[in-house]
Amino acid sequence: MLDVMDFSQRYKDKLLEFFKDLHMNPELSFKEFRTTSKIKDLLKSLDIEILDMGMETGVVGLLKGKYSGPTVALRGDIDALPIVEETDLDYKSKVDGVMHACGHDVHTTCLAGAAMILSELKDQLHGNIKFIFQIAEEKNEGAKMLVKAGVMDDVDVIFGLHNHPDVPVGKVGVKLGGLMAAVDTIWIDIYGKGGHGGIPQRTIDPIVATSGVIQGIQSIVSRNISPIDSVVVSIGTINGGTANNVISEHIHMSGTVRTFDKEIRKNMPEILSKKVEGIAAGYGATGKVTYRYDLPAVINEKDMYDLACETVEQTYGKDAIFDPVPTTGGEDFSIFTENKPGFFYWLGVGNKEKGYVNQWHNSRFVADTDSLLVGSNVLAQSAINYMLKNKSSQI
């Protein structure tokens, strides 16, 4: 059996150098030009074909194995966040107001490492590898654009990972079933009748109705949906009113709905609309819900879970496997797996002894760089193991 651990250690220093350069030069979604150029230079040096996806940023590379077999995709996102870095790292961001605060530089480096490893094994591969360096994950747009451009058309399976600061470095989260929630966007409008703040009885106050709606929708879990099922409805913005002595005509809110179960997700627009309209009507107001399906849930199926467990145990031993608690955060990796099988890992990057405990999107977020080779090996070995289990009988 092909085992990347036999030789991958030699790439450790190169990966660290690659990572530090990315971290010092972060780029926002749709502006990942330098990062794209750096990745292309690496893939060209590895003799990996660069595919034209008709996009200004991001890279998709294709490594063709010697033997026929499945096409395995490996994905890593490359964009950063509009955050001022406040770490004391000697490789902290050099770009004002931009930081790799979600660890996408880790993901990019792990995918680059997998490319280095697998290119060395090209003549032993039973199939092809697609390396998807994805843009604009933070905008939830990159995966959709790539799928629309056909990146998954000839792919049989896809693997990806996301760093996790709560998981100790050296551990890899392997979860069966729901790992990350579906995330959808909602807009709620409450319409009343405006008037003088001193004569509220002649108005229909949408602000009072809005307060009832916000509290009332929290009863969806337990009264409309079983408390055993995970659903989160959050309101993030409220806008309305023009003056302190005027009863407004209209209040506008926006928020998110997060679910794991496909049937519950499908029914949420109707459930939410009935709840909002009913509560608003109780105040004499009118309620309207606009619902947009954004990201499906990240679900790891049983056959892929078994392969993932075997892969981590093969590379780092059974003790390296960590069973994570699902999160209601979302990830657009799920766009790639809507119609194709796949698996998504948590990569441990936390280190309490070094003080690396801050969460994503925090100005002091730091990932332990010992995770870089771990992620590279896990991605590369996942591809190899899938190929070996599904290789063609034709040579």
C-alpha positions as CSV (number, residue, x, y, z in Angstrom):
1,M,0.0,0.0,0.0
2,L,1.2,3.5,-0.8
3,D,2.0,5.3,2.4
4,V,2.9,9.0,2.3
5,M,4.5,8.8,5.7
6,D,7.4,7.0,4.1
7,F,8.8,10.2,2.6
8,S,6.6,13.3,3.3
9,Q,8.7,14.6,6.2
10,R,11.1,16.1,3.7
11,Y,8.5,18.7,2.8
12,K,8.1,20.1,6.3
13,D,10.4,23.1,5.9
14,K,9.1,24.0,2.5
15,L,5.6,23.9,3.8
16,L,6.4,26.2,6.7
17,E,8.1,28.7,4.3
18,F,5.1,28.6,2.0
19,F,2.7,29.1,4.9
20,K,4.5,32.1,6.4
21,D,4.5,33.9,3.1
22,L,0.8,33.4,2.7
23,H,0.2,34.6,6.2
24,M,2.2,37.7,5.7
25,N,0.4,38.5,2.5
26,P,-3.3,37.8,3.0
27,E,-5.9,38.8,0.4
28,L,-9.6,39.3,0.6
29,S,-12.3,37.4,-1.3
30,F,-12.1,37.9,-5.1
31,K,-8.8,39.8,-4.6
32,E,-6.5,36.7,-4.2
33,F,-4.2,37.7,-7.0
34,R,-0.8,37.3,-5.4
35,T,-2.0,34.0,-3.7
36,T,-3.2,32.7,-7.1
37,S,0.1,33.5,-8.7
38,K,2.1,31.8,-5.9
39,I,0.0,28.6,-6.2
40,K,0.3,28.6,-10.0
41,D,4.1,28.8,-9.7
42,L,4.1,25.9,-7.3
43,L,1.9,23.7,-9.5
44,K,3.9,24.5,-12.6
45,S,7.1,23.4,-10.8
46,L,5.4,20.1,-9.9
47,D,4.3,19.6,-13.6
48,I,0.7,19.8,-12.6
49,E,-1.6,21.0,-15.3
50,I,-3.5,24.2,-14.6
51,L,-7.1,24.2,-15.7
52,D,-8.9,27.3,-17.0
53,M,-12.1,27.8,-15.1
54,G,-12.7,31.3,-16.5
55,M,-12.0,33.0,-13.2
56,E,-9.6,35.8,-12.3
57,T,-8.5,34.3,-9.1
58,G,-8.2,30.8,-7.6
59,V,-6.5,27.8,-9.2
60,V,-7.6,24.3,-10.2
61,G,-4.8,21.9,-11.0
62,L,-4.9,18.4,-12.5
63,L,-2.4,15.6,-11.8
64,K,-2.9,12.7,-14.1
65,G,-1.9,9.3,-12.7
66,K,-0.2,6.6,-14.7
67,Y,-3.1,4.2,-14.4
68,S,-6.8,4.6,-15.1
69,G,-9.1,5.1,-12.1
70,P,-11.3,7.6,-10.4
71,T,-10.8,11.4,-10.2
72,V,-10.3,12.6,-6.7
73,A,-10.7,16.3,-5.8
74,L,-8.9,17.9,-2.9
75,R,-10.0,21.4,-1.9
76,G,-8.6,24.2,0.2
77,D,-9.9,27.8,0.4
78,I,-7.5,30.7,0.0
79,D,-9.1,34.0,1.1
80,A,-8.5,36.1,4.2
81,L,-10.6,38.5,6.3
82,P,-10.8,42.3,6.9
83,I,-9.3,42.1,10.4
84,V,-6.3,43.9,11.8
85,E,-3.9,41.3,13.1
86,E,-2.8,41.7,16.7
87,T,-0.5,38.8,17.2
88,D,3.2,39.0,18.0
89,L,4.2,36.5,15.3
90,D,7.4,37.3,13.4
91,Y,5.4,36.5,10.2
92,K,2.3,38.6,11.1
93,S,0.3,40.2,8.3
94,K,2.0,42.9,6.3
95,V,-1.3,44.1,4.8
96,D,-3.2,46.8,6.7
97,G,-6.5,45.6,7.9
98,V,-6.3,42.1,6.3
99,M,-5.5,38.9,8.2
100,H,-5.7,35.1,7.7
101,A,-7.9,35.0,10.9
102,C,-9.8,31.9,9.8
103,G,-6.7,29.8,8.9
104,H,-7.3,29.6,5.2
105,D,-3.5,29.9,4.8
106,V,-3.4,26.6,6.7
107,H,-5.8,25.0,4.2
108,T,-3.9,26.4,1.2
109,T,-0.6,25.1,2.5
110,C,-2.0,21.6,3.3
111,L,-3.4,21.4,-0.2
112,A,0.0,22.6,-1.6
113,G,1.7,19.9,0.5
114,A,-0.7,17.2,-0.8
115,A,0.2,18.4,-4.3
116,M,4.0,18.0,-3.6
117,I,3.5,14.6,-2.1
118,L,1.1,13.2,-4.8
119,S,3.2,14.6,-7.7
120,E,6.1,12.5,-6.4
121,L,3.8,9.4,-6.6
122,K,2.4,10.2,-10.1
123,D,3.6,7.0,-11.7
124,Q,1.9,4.9,-9.0
125,L,-1.5,6.6,-9.0
126,H,-4.6,4.8,-10.2
127,G,-6.6,7.8,-11.3
128,N,-6.3,11.6,-11.4
129,I,-6.2,14.3,-8.7
130,K,-7.9,17.7,-8.9
131,F,-6.4,20.3,-6.6
132,I,-9.1,23.0,-6.0
133,F,-7.7,26.2,-4.5
134,Q,-11.0,27.9,-3.9
135,I,-11.6,31.7,-3.7
136,A,-14.2,33.6,-1.7
137,E,-15.3,31.1,0.9
138,E,-15.9,33.9,3.3
139,K,-18.5,35.3,0.9
140,N,-20.1,31.8,0.3
141,E,-19.6,32.3,-3.4
142,G,-16.4,30.5,-4.5
143,A,-17.7,27.0,-4.4
144,K,-20.9,27.9,-6.2
145,M,-18.9,29.6,-9.0
146,L,-16.6,26.6,-9.4
147,V,-19.4,24.1,-9.5
148,K,-21.2,26.2,-12.1
149,A,-18.0,26.3,-14.1
150,G,-18.0,22.5,-14.1
151,V,-15.2,21.7,-11.7
152,M,-17.0,18.7,-10.3
153,D,-18.3,17.3,-13.6
154,D,-15.7,14.6,-13.9
155,V,-14.9,14.2,-10.1
156,D,-15.8,11.0,-8.3
157,V,-15.2,12.2,-4.7
158,I,-13.8,15.2,-2.9
159,F,-11.9,15.7,0.4
160,G,-11.4,18.8,2.4
161,L,-10.5,20.1,5.8
162,H,-10.8,23.0,8.1
163,N,-8.5,23.9,11.0
164,H,-10.0,23.9,14.5
165,P,-8.4,25.8,17.4
166,D,-10.3,23.7,20.0
167,V,-8.7,20.5,18.6
168,P,-5.1,19.9,19.8
169,V,-2.4,19.9,17.1
170,G,-1.7,16.4,16.0
171,K,-5.4,15.4,16.3
172,V,-7.7,15.1,13.4
173,G,-11.5,15.4,13.8
174,V,-13.4,12.6,12.0
175,K,-17.2,12.8,12.3
176,L,-19.9,10.5,11.1
177,G,-23.0,12.4,10.0
178,G,-23.6,16.1,10.4
179,L,-20.4,18.1,11.0
180,M,-21.5,21.6,10.0
181,A,-25.0,23.1,9.6
182,A,-26.9,24.3,6.6
183,V,-26.9,28.1,6.7
184,D,-29.7,30.1,5.1
185,T,-30.5,33.8,5.1
186,I,-33.8,35.4,6.1
187,W,-35.2,38.9,5.8
188,I,-38.3,39.8,7.9
189,D,-40.4,42.9,7.2
190,I,-43.0,44.2,9.7
191,Y,-45.4,46.8,8.4
192,G,-47.5,48.9,10.7
193,K,-49.1,52.4,10.7
194,G,-47.0,55.4,11.6
195,G,-47.9,58.4,13.7
196,H,-47.0,60.6,16.6
197,G,-45.1,59.1,19.5
198,G,-47.5,60.8,21.9
199,I,-50.6,59.3,20.3
200,P,-49.6,55.6,19.9
201,Q,-53.2,54.4,20.2
202,R,-53.8,55.8,16.7
203,T,-50.9,53.8,15.2
204,I,-49.9,50.3,14.7
205,D,-46.4,50.1,16.1
206,P,-44.1,47.8,14.1
207,I,-41.4,48.1,16.7
208,V,-43.6,46.5,19.4
209,A,-44.7,43.9,16.9
210,T,-41.1,43.3,16.0
211,S,-40.2,42.6,19.6
212,G,-42.9,40.0,19.7
213,V,-41.7,38.4,16.5
214,I,-38.1,38.2,17.7
215,Q,-39.1,36.4,20.9
216,G,-41.8,34.3,19.2
217,I,-39.6,32.7,16.6
218,Q,-37.4,31.3,19.3
219,S,-40.4,29.0,20.2
220,I,-40.0,27.3,16.7
221,V,-37.6,24.9,18.4
222,S,-39.6,22.8,20.8
223,R,-43.1,23.9,19.6
224,N,-42.9,23.5,15.8
225,I,-39.8,21.3,15.7
226,S,-38.6,18.7,18.1
227,P,-36.1,19.9,20.7
228,I,-34.0,16.9,19.7
229,D,-33.4,18.4,16.3
230,S,-30.9,21.2,16.0
231,V,-32.2,24.4,14.6
232,V,-30.9,27.9,15.3
233,V,-32.8,31.1,14.2
234,S,-30.8,34.3,14.8
235,I,-31.6,37.9,14.1
236,G,-28.5,39.9,13.2
237,T,-29.8,43.3,12.1
238,I,-32.8,45.5,12.9
239,N,-33.5,48.7,11.0
240,G,-36.3,51.1,11.2
241,G,-37.5,54.5,12.6
242,T,-36.7,58.0,11.6
243,A,-37.0,60.0,14.9
244,N,-37.4,59.5,18.6
245,N,-41.0,60.9,18.7
246,V,-42.3,59.1,15.5
247,I,-43.9,55.7,15.4
248,S,-42.4,54.1,12.4
249,E,-44.2,52.5,9.4
250,H,-41.8,49.7,8.8
251,I,-39.1,47.6,10.5
252,H,-36.7,45.5,8.5
253,M,-34.7,42.6,10.0
254,S,-32.2,40.1,8.7
255,G,-30.8,36.9,10.1
256,T,-29.8,33.3,9.6
257,V,-31.4,29.9,10.0
258,R,-29.2,26.9,10.7
259,T,-30.3,23.3,10.3
260,F,-28.9,19.8,9.8
261,D,-32.0,17.8,8.7
262,K,-32.9,18.2,5.0
263,E,-36.6,17.9,5.6
264,I,-36.6,20.5,8.4
265,R,-34.6,22.8,6.2
266,K,-37.1,22.4,3.4
267,N,-40.0,23.3,5.7
268,M,-38.4,26.2,7.5
269,P,-39.7,28.9,5.1
270,E,-43.3,27.9,5.7
271,I,-42.9,27.4,9.4
272,L,-41.2,30.8,9.8
273,S,-43.7,32.6,7.6
274,K,-46.7,31.3,9.6
275,K,-45.1,32.2,12.9
276,V,-44.1,35.8,11.8
277,E,-47.4,36.5,10.1
278,G,-49.4,35.2,13.0
279,I,-47.5,37.2,15.6
280,A,-47.5,40.4,13.6
281,A,-51.3,40.0,13.0
282,G,-51.8,39.8,16.8
283,Y,-50.4,43.4,17.0
284,G,-52.5,44.5,14.0
285,A,-49.3,44.6,11.8
286,T,-48.3,42.7,8.7
287,G,-45.3,40.4,8.6
288,K,-43.4,39.1,5.6
289,V,-40.6,36.6,5.4
290,T,-38.1,36.3,2.6
291,Y,-36.0,33.1,2.7
292,R,-32.9,32.2,0.7
293,Y,-31.3,28.8,0.8
294,D,-27.6,29.4,0.9
295,L,-25.4,26.5,2.1
296,P,-26.4,22.9,2.6
297,A,-25.1,21.0,5.7
298,V,-21.7,19.3,5.7
299,I,-22.7,15.6,6.1
300,N,-20.1,12.8,6.3
301,E,-21.6,9.6,5.1
302,K,-20.8,6.2,6.5
303,D,-18.6,4.8,3.7
304,M,-16.5,7.9,3.5
305,Y,-16.3,8.1,7.3
306,D,-14.9,4.5,7.4
307,L,-12.2,5.5,4.8
308,A,-11.4,8.6,6.7
309,C,-10.9,6.7,10.0
310,E,-8.6,4.2,8.2
311,T,-6.6,7.1,6.7
312,V,-6.0,8.9,9.9
313,E,-5.2,5.7,11.8
314,Q,-2.8,4.7,9.0
315,T,-0.9,8.0,9.0
316,Y,-0.9,9.1,12.7
317,G,-2.4,6.2,14.6
318,K,-5.8,5.5,16.2
319,D,-5.1,8.0,19.1
320,A,-5.0,10.8,16.6
321,I,-8.7,10.4,15.7
322,F,-10.9,13.0,17.5
323,D,-14.7,12.7,17.5
324,P,-15.8,16.3,17.2
325,V,-19.1,17.9,18.3
326,P,-21.1,19.2,15.4
327,T,-21.2,23.0,14.9
328,T,-23.9,25.2,13.6
329,G,-21.3,27.2,11.7
330,G,-21.5,26.7,7.9
331,E,-19.0,25.9,5.2
332,D,-19.4,26.1,1.4
333,F,-17.5,22.8,1.0
334,S,-21.0,21.4,1.2
335,I,-21.7,22.9,-2.3
336,F,-19.2,20.4,-3.7
337,T,-20.9,17.5,-2.1
338,E,-24.5,18.2,-3.0
339,N,-24.3,15.7,-5.8
340,K,-21.0,13.9,-5.2
341,P,-19.6,12.0,-2.2
342,G,-17.0,13.6,0.0
343,F,-15.5,13.9,3.4
344,F,-14.6,16.9,5.5
345,Y,-12.0,16.8,8.4
346,W,-11.3,19.0,11.3
347,L,-7.6,19.6,11.5
348,G,-6.2,20.3,15.0
349,V,-4.3,23.6,15.2
350,G,-4.7,24.4,18.9
351,N,-1.9,24.4,21.5
352,K,-2.7,25.6,25.0
353,E,0.9,25.5,26.1
354,K,1.8,28.0,23.4
355,G,-1.4,30.1,24.0
356,Y,-2.9,29.2,20.6
357,V,-6.5,29.1,21.9
358,N,-8.2,32.0,20.2
359,Q,-11.1,31.3,17.9
360,W,-11.5,32.0,14.2
361,H,-12.2,35.6,13.1
362,N,-10.2,36.8,16.1
363,S,-7.4,39.3,15.7
364,R,-5.2,37.1,17.9
365,F,-6.0,33.8,16.1
366,V,-2.9,31.6,15.7
367,A,-2.6,28.1,14.2
368,D,0.2,25.8,15.3
369,T,2.3,25.2,12.2
370,D,3.0,21.6,13.2
371,S,-0.5,21.0,11.7
372,L,0.7,21.8,8.2
373,L,2.3,18.4,7.5
374,V,-0.5,16.6,9.3
375,G,-3.1,18.2,7.0
376,S,-1.0,17.6,3.9
377,N,-0.5,13.9,4.7
378,V,-4.2,13.3,5.5
379,L,-5.4,14.9,2.3
380,A,-2.8,13.0,0.2
381,Q,-3.4,9.7,1.9
382,S,-7.2,10.1,1.6
383,A,-6.9,10.4,-2.2
384,I,-4.6,7.4,-2.4
385,N,-6.8,5.2,-0.3
386,Y,-9.9,6.1,-2.2
387,M,-8.1,5.3,-5.5
388,L,-6.9,2.0,-4.2
389,K,-10.3,1.0,-3.1
390,N,-11.9,2.1,-6.4
391,K,-9.2,1.6,-9.0
392,S,-10.1,0.4,-12.5
393,S,-9.3,-3.1,-13.6
394,Q,-7.9,-1.6,-16.8
395,I,-4.2,-0.5,-16.9
